[in-house]
Amino acid sequence: MLNSHQIAHFCEETLSLAKKEVDSGGLPFSAIVVDEKGRPIGQGVNEVNTLHDCTAHAEIQAIRVASKTLGTSSLKGTTLFASGEPCGLCQTAIRLAKVSKVIVLLDRHEVKELGFDYMWTYVEKADSLFVRDTHLSFKNKAEPFEQSPKDLKSIGL
Ligand SMILES: [Zn+2]
């Protein structure tokens, strides 16, 4: 676990990264992933507009770099610092990556007050976006799931 000095240091680094991004015309979202020994292993900023990728949020970009650094999709034991509270998408990515702790500089309400409202990303909508096709009756549609080796199933997503 990181000590209070390390936490303060990476909060400053996260803030500095966000400031730098805003200075260069970007959004104020930044994230840094730090391993158990206090080493930064990945950082990111919001690149949605530059990459034309709606998933290129700062936290996800940082997770991508950290995963490459460690050579694994599991970031167990790491701490993720974020300039703003991770949105619904990023919270899921953080859980999938098994990040152990998240430290945010501003929560979702504070960020909303500052003009960035992504409260809607936390709402689970039971709408018609996701439809399970019941018209077609492929008998083999479960095959890819059934045929996957058990050891891969235990890894999960
Ligand atoms: Zn996000």
PDB file of C-alpha atoms and ligand atoms in Angstrom:
ATOM      1  CA  MET A   1       0.000   0.000   0.000  1.00  0.00           C
ATOM      2  CA  LEU A   2       1.119   3.531  -0.703  1.00  0.00           C
ATOM      3  CA  ASN A   3       1.994   5.831   2.183  1.00  0.00           C
ATOM      4  CA  SER A   4       0.504   9.289   2.619  1.00  0.00           C
ATOM      5  CA  HIS A   5       3.578  10.950   1.109  1.00  0.00           C
ATOM      6  CA  GLN A   6       3.294   8.820  -2.044  1.00  0.00           C
ATOM      7  CA  ILE A   7      -0.440   9.486  -2.269  1.00  0.00           C
ATOM      8  CA  ALA A   8       0.097  13.237  -2.006  1.00  0.00           C
ATOM      9  CA  HIS A   9       2.854  13.038  -4.624  1.00  0.00           C
ATOM     10  CA  PHE A  10       0.711  11.195  -7.168  1.00  0.00           C
ATOM     11  CA  CYS A  11      -2.274  13.472  -6.515  1.00  0.00           C
ATOM     12  CA  GLU A  12       0.027  16.369  -7.465  1.00  0.00           C
ATOM     13  CA  GLU A  13       1.247  14.473 -10.533  1.00  0.00           C
ATOM     14  CA  THR A  14      -2.332  13.730 -11.617  1.00  0.00           C
ATOM     15  CA  LEU A  15      -3.295  17.368 -11.220  1.00  0.00           C
ATOM     16  CA  SER A  16      -0.211  18.485 -13.110  1.00  0.00           C
ATOM     17  CA  LEU A  17      -0.996  16.090 -15.956  1.00  0.00           C
ATOM     18  CA  ALA A  18      -4.563  17.441 -16.190  1.00  0.00           C
ATOM     19  CA  LYS A  19      -3.311  21.044 -16.187  1.00  0.00           C
ATOM     20  CA  LYS A  20      -0.822  20.259 -18.934  1.00  0.00           C
ATOM     21  CA  GLU A  21      -3.573  18.650 -21.006  1.00  0.00           C
ATOM     22  CA  VAL A  22      -5.847  21.667 -20.640  1.00  0.00           C
ATOM     23  CA  ASP A  23      -2.953  23.976 -21.557  1.00  0.00           C
ATOM     24  CA  SER A  24      -2.553  22.044 -24.798  1.00  0.00           C
ATOM     25  CA  GLY A  25      -6.245  22.286 -25.645  1.00  0.00           C
ATOM     26  CA  GLY A  26      -7.463  19.013 -24.156  1.00  0.00           C
ATOM     27  CA  LEU A  27      -9.903  18.025 -21.444  1.00  0.00           C
ATOM     28  CA  PRO A  28      -9.056  18.162 -17.715  1.00  0.00           C
ATOM     29  CA  PHE A  29      -9.162  14.411 -17.203  1.00  0.00           C
ATOM     30  CA  SER A  30      -5.995  12.554 -16.255  1.00  0.00           C
ATOM     31  CA  ALA A  31      -5.128   9.273 -14.612  1.00  0.00           C
ATOM     32  CA  ILE A  32      -2.014   7.569 -13.293  1.00  0.00           C
ATOM     33  CA  VAL A  33      -1.659   3.924 -12.292  1.00  0.00           C
ATOM     34  CA  VAL A  34       0.891   3.227  -9.556  1.00  0.00           C
ATOM     35  CA  ASP A  35       2.133  -0.205  -8.501  1.00  0.00           C
ATOM     36  CA  GLU A  36       2.438  -1.475  -4.934  1.00  0.00           C
ATOM     37  CA  LYS A  37       6.004  -0.208  -4.670  1.00  0.00           C
ATOM     38  CA  GLY A  38       4.996   3.320  -5.612  1.00  0.00           C
ATOM     39  CA  ARG A  39       6.208   3.213  -9.194  1.00  0.00           C
ATOM     40  CA  PRO A  40       4.053   4.866 -11.868  1.00  0.00           C
ATOM     41  CA  ILE A  41       3.363   2.206 -14.514  1.00  0.00           C
ATOM     42  CA  GLY A  42       0.891   3.991 -16.758  1.00  0.00           C
ATOM     43  CA  GLN A  43      -0.751   7.318 -17.275  1.00  0.00           C
ATOM     44  CA  GLY A  44      -3.363   8.729 -19.574  1.00  0.00           C
ATOM     45  CA  VAL A  45      -5.462  11.699 -20.524  1.00  0.00           C
ATOM     46  CA  ASN A  46      -8.798  11.895 -22.285  1.00  0.00           C
ATOM     47  CA  GLU A  47      -8.099  11.285 -25.985  1.00  0.00           C
ATOM     48  CA  VAL A  48     -11.675  10.829 -27.193  1.00  0.00           C
ATOM     49  CA  ASN A  49     -11.492  13.781 -29.586  1.00  0.00           C
ATOM     50  CA  THR A  50      -7.972  13.244 -30.891  1.00  0.00           C
ATOM     51  CA  LEU A  51      -8.304   9.488 -31.452  1.00  0.00           C
ATOM     52  CA  HIS A  52     -11.989   9.547 -32.432  1.00  0.00           C
ATOM     53  CA  ASP A  53     -12.487   6.800 -29.872  1.00  0.00           C
ATOM     54  CA  CYS A  54     -15.340   7.169 -27.398  1.00  0.00           C
ATOM     55  CA  THR A  55     -13.609   4.752 -25.006  1.00  0.00           C
ATOM     56  CA  ALA A  56     -10.311   6.685 -24.866  1.00  0.00           C
ATOM     57  CA  HIS A  57     -10.967   8.111 -21.405  1.00  0.00           C
ATOM     58  CA  ALA A  58      -7.970   8.984 -19.230  1.00  0.00           C
ATOM     59  CA  GLU A  59      -8.470   6.048 -16.864  1.00  0.00           C
ATOM     60  CA  ILE A  60      -8.795   3.529 -19.686  1.00  0.00           C
ATOM     61  CA  GLN A  61      -5.748   4.926 -21.471  1.00  0.00           C
ATOM     62  CA  ALA A  62      -3.778   4.657 -18.217  1.00  0.00           C
ATOM     63  CA  ILE A  63      -5.004   1.086 -17.688  1.00  0.00           C
ATOM     64  CA  ARG A  64      -3.964   0.168 -21.239  1.00  0.00           C
ATOM     65  CA  VAL A  65      -0.433   1.477 -20.684  1.00  0.00           C
ATOM     66  CA  ALA A  66      -0.141  -0.095 -17.201  1.00  0.00           C
ATOM     67  CA  SER A  67      -1.319  -3.469 -18.514  1.00  0.00           C
ATOM     68  CA  LYS A  68       1.285  -3.328 -21.271  1.00  0.00           C
ATOM     69  CA  THR A  69       3.954  -2.322 -18.762  1.00  0.00           C
ATOM     70  CA  LEU A  70       3.168  -5.308 -16.544  1.00  0.00           C
ATOM     71  CA  GLY A  71       2.407  -7.678 -19.422  1.00  0.00           C
ATOM     72  CA  THR A  72      -0.914  -8.730 -17.926  1.00  0.00           C
ATOM     73  CA  SER A  73      -4.518  -7.584 -17.920  1.00  0.00           C
ATOM     74  CA  SER A  74      -4.644  -7.827 -14.120  1.00  0.00           C
ATOM     75  CA  LEU A  75      -3.657  -4.692 -12.245  1.00  0.00           C
ATOM     76  CA  LYS A  76      -4.278  -6.225  -8.832  1.00  0.00           C
ATOM     77  CA  GLY A  77      -2.427  -4.345  -6.135  1.00  0.00           C
ATOM     78  CA  THR A  78      -2.253  -1.094  -8.071  1.00  0.00           C
ATOM     79  CA  THR A  79      -3.720   2.297  -7.216  1.00  0.00           C
ATOM     80  CA  LEU A  80      -5.315   4.487  -9.862  1.00  0.00           C
ATOM     81  CA  PHE A  81      -5.317   8.252  -9.389  1.00  0.00           C
ATOM     82  CA  ALA A  82      -7.862  10.254 -11.364  1.00  0.00           C
ATOM     83  CA  SER A  83      -8.393  14.000 -11.682  1.00  0.00           C
ATOM     84  CA  GLY A  84     -12.152  13.409 -11.787  1.00  0.00           C
ATOM     85  CA  GLU A  85     -14.205  10.499 -10.511  1.00  0.00           C
ATOM     86  CA  PRO A  86     -14.213   7.753 -13.125  1.00  0.00           C
ATOM     87  CA  CYS A  87     -17.393   7.588 -15.200  1.00  0.00           C
ATOM     88  CA  GLY A  88     -19.548   4.478 -15.460  1.00  0.00           C
ATOM     89  CA  LEU A  89     -17.480   3.088 -18.348  1.00  0.00           C
ATOM     90  CA  CYS A  90     -14.189   3.634 -16.538  1.00  0.00           C
ATOM     91  CA  GLN A  91     -15.515   2.206 -13.273  1.00  0.00           C
ATOM     92  CA  THR A  92     -16.283  -0.996 -15.123  1.00  0.00           C
ATOM     93  CA  ALA A  93     -12.854  -1.011 -16.782  1.00  0.00           C
ATOM     94  CA  ILE A  94     -11.234  -0.423 -13.382  1.00  0.00           C
ATOM     95  CA  ARG A  95     -13.137  -3.401 -11.946  1.00  0.00           C
ATOM     96  CA  LEU A  96     -12.259  -5.582 -14.943  1.00  0.00           C
ATOM     97  CA  ALA A  97      -8.590  -4.648 -14.522  1.00  0.00           C
ATOM     98  CA  LYS A  98      -8.816  -5.512 -10.811  1.00  0.00           C
ATOM     99  CA  VAL A  99      -7.289  -2.200  -9.738  1.00  0.00           C
ATOM    100  CA  SER A 100      -7.121  -2.338  -5.932  1.00  0.00           C
ATOM    101  CA  LYS A 101      -7.668   1.299  -5.032  1.00  0.00           C
ATOM    102  CA  VAL A 102      -8.889   4.463  -6.738  1.00  0.00           C
ATOM    103  CA  ILE A 103      -8.097   7.940  -5.480  1.00  0.00           C
ATOM    104  CA  VAL A 104     -10.015  10.807  -7.044  1.00  0.00           C
ATOM    105  CA  LEU A 105      -9.207  14.494  -6.784  1.00  0.00           C
ATOM    106  CA  LEU A 106     -12.803  15.572  -7.460  1.00  0.00           C
ATOM    107  CA  ASP A 107     -15.953  13.490  -7.238  1.00  0.00           C
ATOM    108  CA  ARG A 108     -18.676  13.329  -9.879  1.00  0.00           C
ATOM    109  CA  HIS A 109     -20.732  16.083  -8.205  1.00  0.00           C
ATOM    110  CA  GLU A 110     -17.812  18.484  -7.982  1.00  0.00           C
ATOM    111  CA  VAL A 111     -16.918  17.834 -11.625  1.00  0.00           C
ATOM    112  CA  LYS A 112     -20.548  18.424 -12.624  1.00  0.00           C
ATOM    113  CA  GLU A 113     -20.504  21.773 -10.834  1.00  0.00           C
ATOM    114  CA  LEU A 114     -17.483  22.657 -12.970  1.00  0.00           C
ATOM    115  CA  GLY A 115     -19.373  21.972 -16.183  1.00  0.00           C
ATOM    116  CA  PHE A 116     -18.605  18.332 -16.930  1.00  0.00           C
ATOM    117  CA  ASP A 117     -21.756  16.335 -16.355  1.00  0.00           C
ATOM    118  CA  TYR A 118     -21.439  12.614 -16.936  1.00  0.00           C
ATOM    119  CA  MET A 119     -23.905  11.517 -14.303  1.00  0.00           C
ATOM    120  CA  TRP A 120     -25.872   9.694 -16.987  1.00  0.00           C
ATOM    121  CA  THR A 121     -23.048   7.172 -17.380  1.00  0.00           C
ATOM    122  CA  TYR A 122     -23.868   5.712 -13.952  1.00  0.00           C
ATOM    123  CA  VAL A 123     -27.477   5.011 -14.790  1.00  0.00           C
ATOM    124  CA  GLU A 124     -28.255   1.538 -15.906  1.00  0.00           C
ATOM    125  CA  LYS A 125     -30.952   1.843 -18.486  1.00  0.00           C
ATOM    126  CA  ALA A 126     -33.239  -1.044 -19.187  1.00  0.00           C
ATOM    127  CA  ASP A 127     -34.069   0.303 -22.589  1.00  0.00           C
ATOM    128  CA  SER A 128     -34.247  -1.166 -26.046  1.00  0.00           C
ATOM    129  CA  LEU A 129     -30.558  -0.658 -26.837  1.00  0.00           C
ATOM    130  CA  PHE A 130     -29.615  -4.219 -25.985  1.00  0.00           C
ATOM    131  CA  VAL A 131     -31.864  -6.703 -27.637  1.00  0.00           C
ATOM    132  CA  ARG A 132     -31.535 -10.443 -27.470  1.00  0.00           C
ATOM    133  CA  ASP A 133     -32.652 -11.711 -30.791  1.00  0.00           C
ATOM    134  CA  THR A 134     -35.493 -14.093 -30.318  1.00  0.00           C
ATOM    135  CA  HIS A 135     -36.541 -14.257 -33.937  1.00  0.00           C
ATOM    136  CA  LEU A 136     -33.664 -16.351 -35.135  1.00  0.00           C
ATOM    137  CA  SER A 137     -33.140 -19.669 -33.512  1.00  0.00           C
ATOM    138  CA  PHE A 138     -29.520 -20.585 -34.118  1.00  0.00           C
ATOM    139  CA  LYS A 139     -29.035 -23.842 -32.312  1.00  0.00           C
ATOM    140  CA  ASN A 140     -25.303 -23.269 -32.106  1.00  0.00           C
ATOM    141  CA  LYS A 141     -25.253 -19.734 -30.749  1.00  0.00           C
ATOM    142  CA  ALA A 142     -23.982 -20.905 -27.363  1.00  0.00           C
ATOM    143  CA  GLU A 143     -21.201 -23.007 -28.896  1.00  0.00           C
ATOM    144  CA  PRO A 144     -18.353 -20.485 -28.608  1.00  0.00           C
ATOM    145  CA  PHE A 145     -19.099 -20.168 -24.900  1.00  0.00           C
ATOM    146  CA  GLU A 146     -19.542 -23.902 -24.386  1.00  0.00           C
ATOM    147  CA  GLN A 147     -16.397 -24.786 -26.315  1.00  0.00           C
ATOM    148  CA  SER A 148     -14.120 -22.437 -24.401  1.00  0.00           C
ATOM    149  CA  PRO A 149     -11.691 -24.359 -22.204  1.00  0.00           C
ATOM    150  CA  LYS A 150     -12.524 -24.369 -18.502  1.00  0.00           C
ATOM    151  CA  ASP A 151      -9.263 -22.697 -17.536  1.00  0.00           C
ATOM    152  CA  LEU A 152     -10.161 -19.730 -19.724  1.00  0.00           C
ATOM    153  CA  LYS A 153     -13.627 -19.545 -18.176  1.00  0.00           C
ATOM    154  CA  SER A 154     -12.140 -19.297 -14.716  1.00  0.00           C
ATOM    155  CA  ILE A 155     -10.099 -16.277 -15.786  1.00  0.00           C
ATOM    156  CA  GLY A 156     -13.289 -14.472 -16.578  1.00  0.00           C
ATOM    157  CA  LEU A 157     -13.296 -11.205 -18.426  1.00  0.00           C
TER     158      LEU A 157
HETATM  159 ZN    ZN B   1     -14.582   7.454 -18.185  1.00  0.00          ZN
END
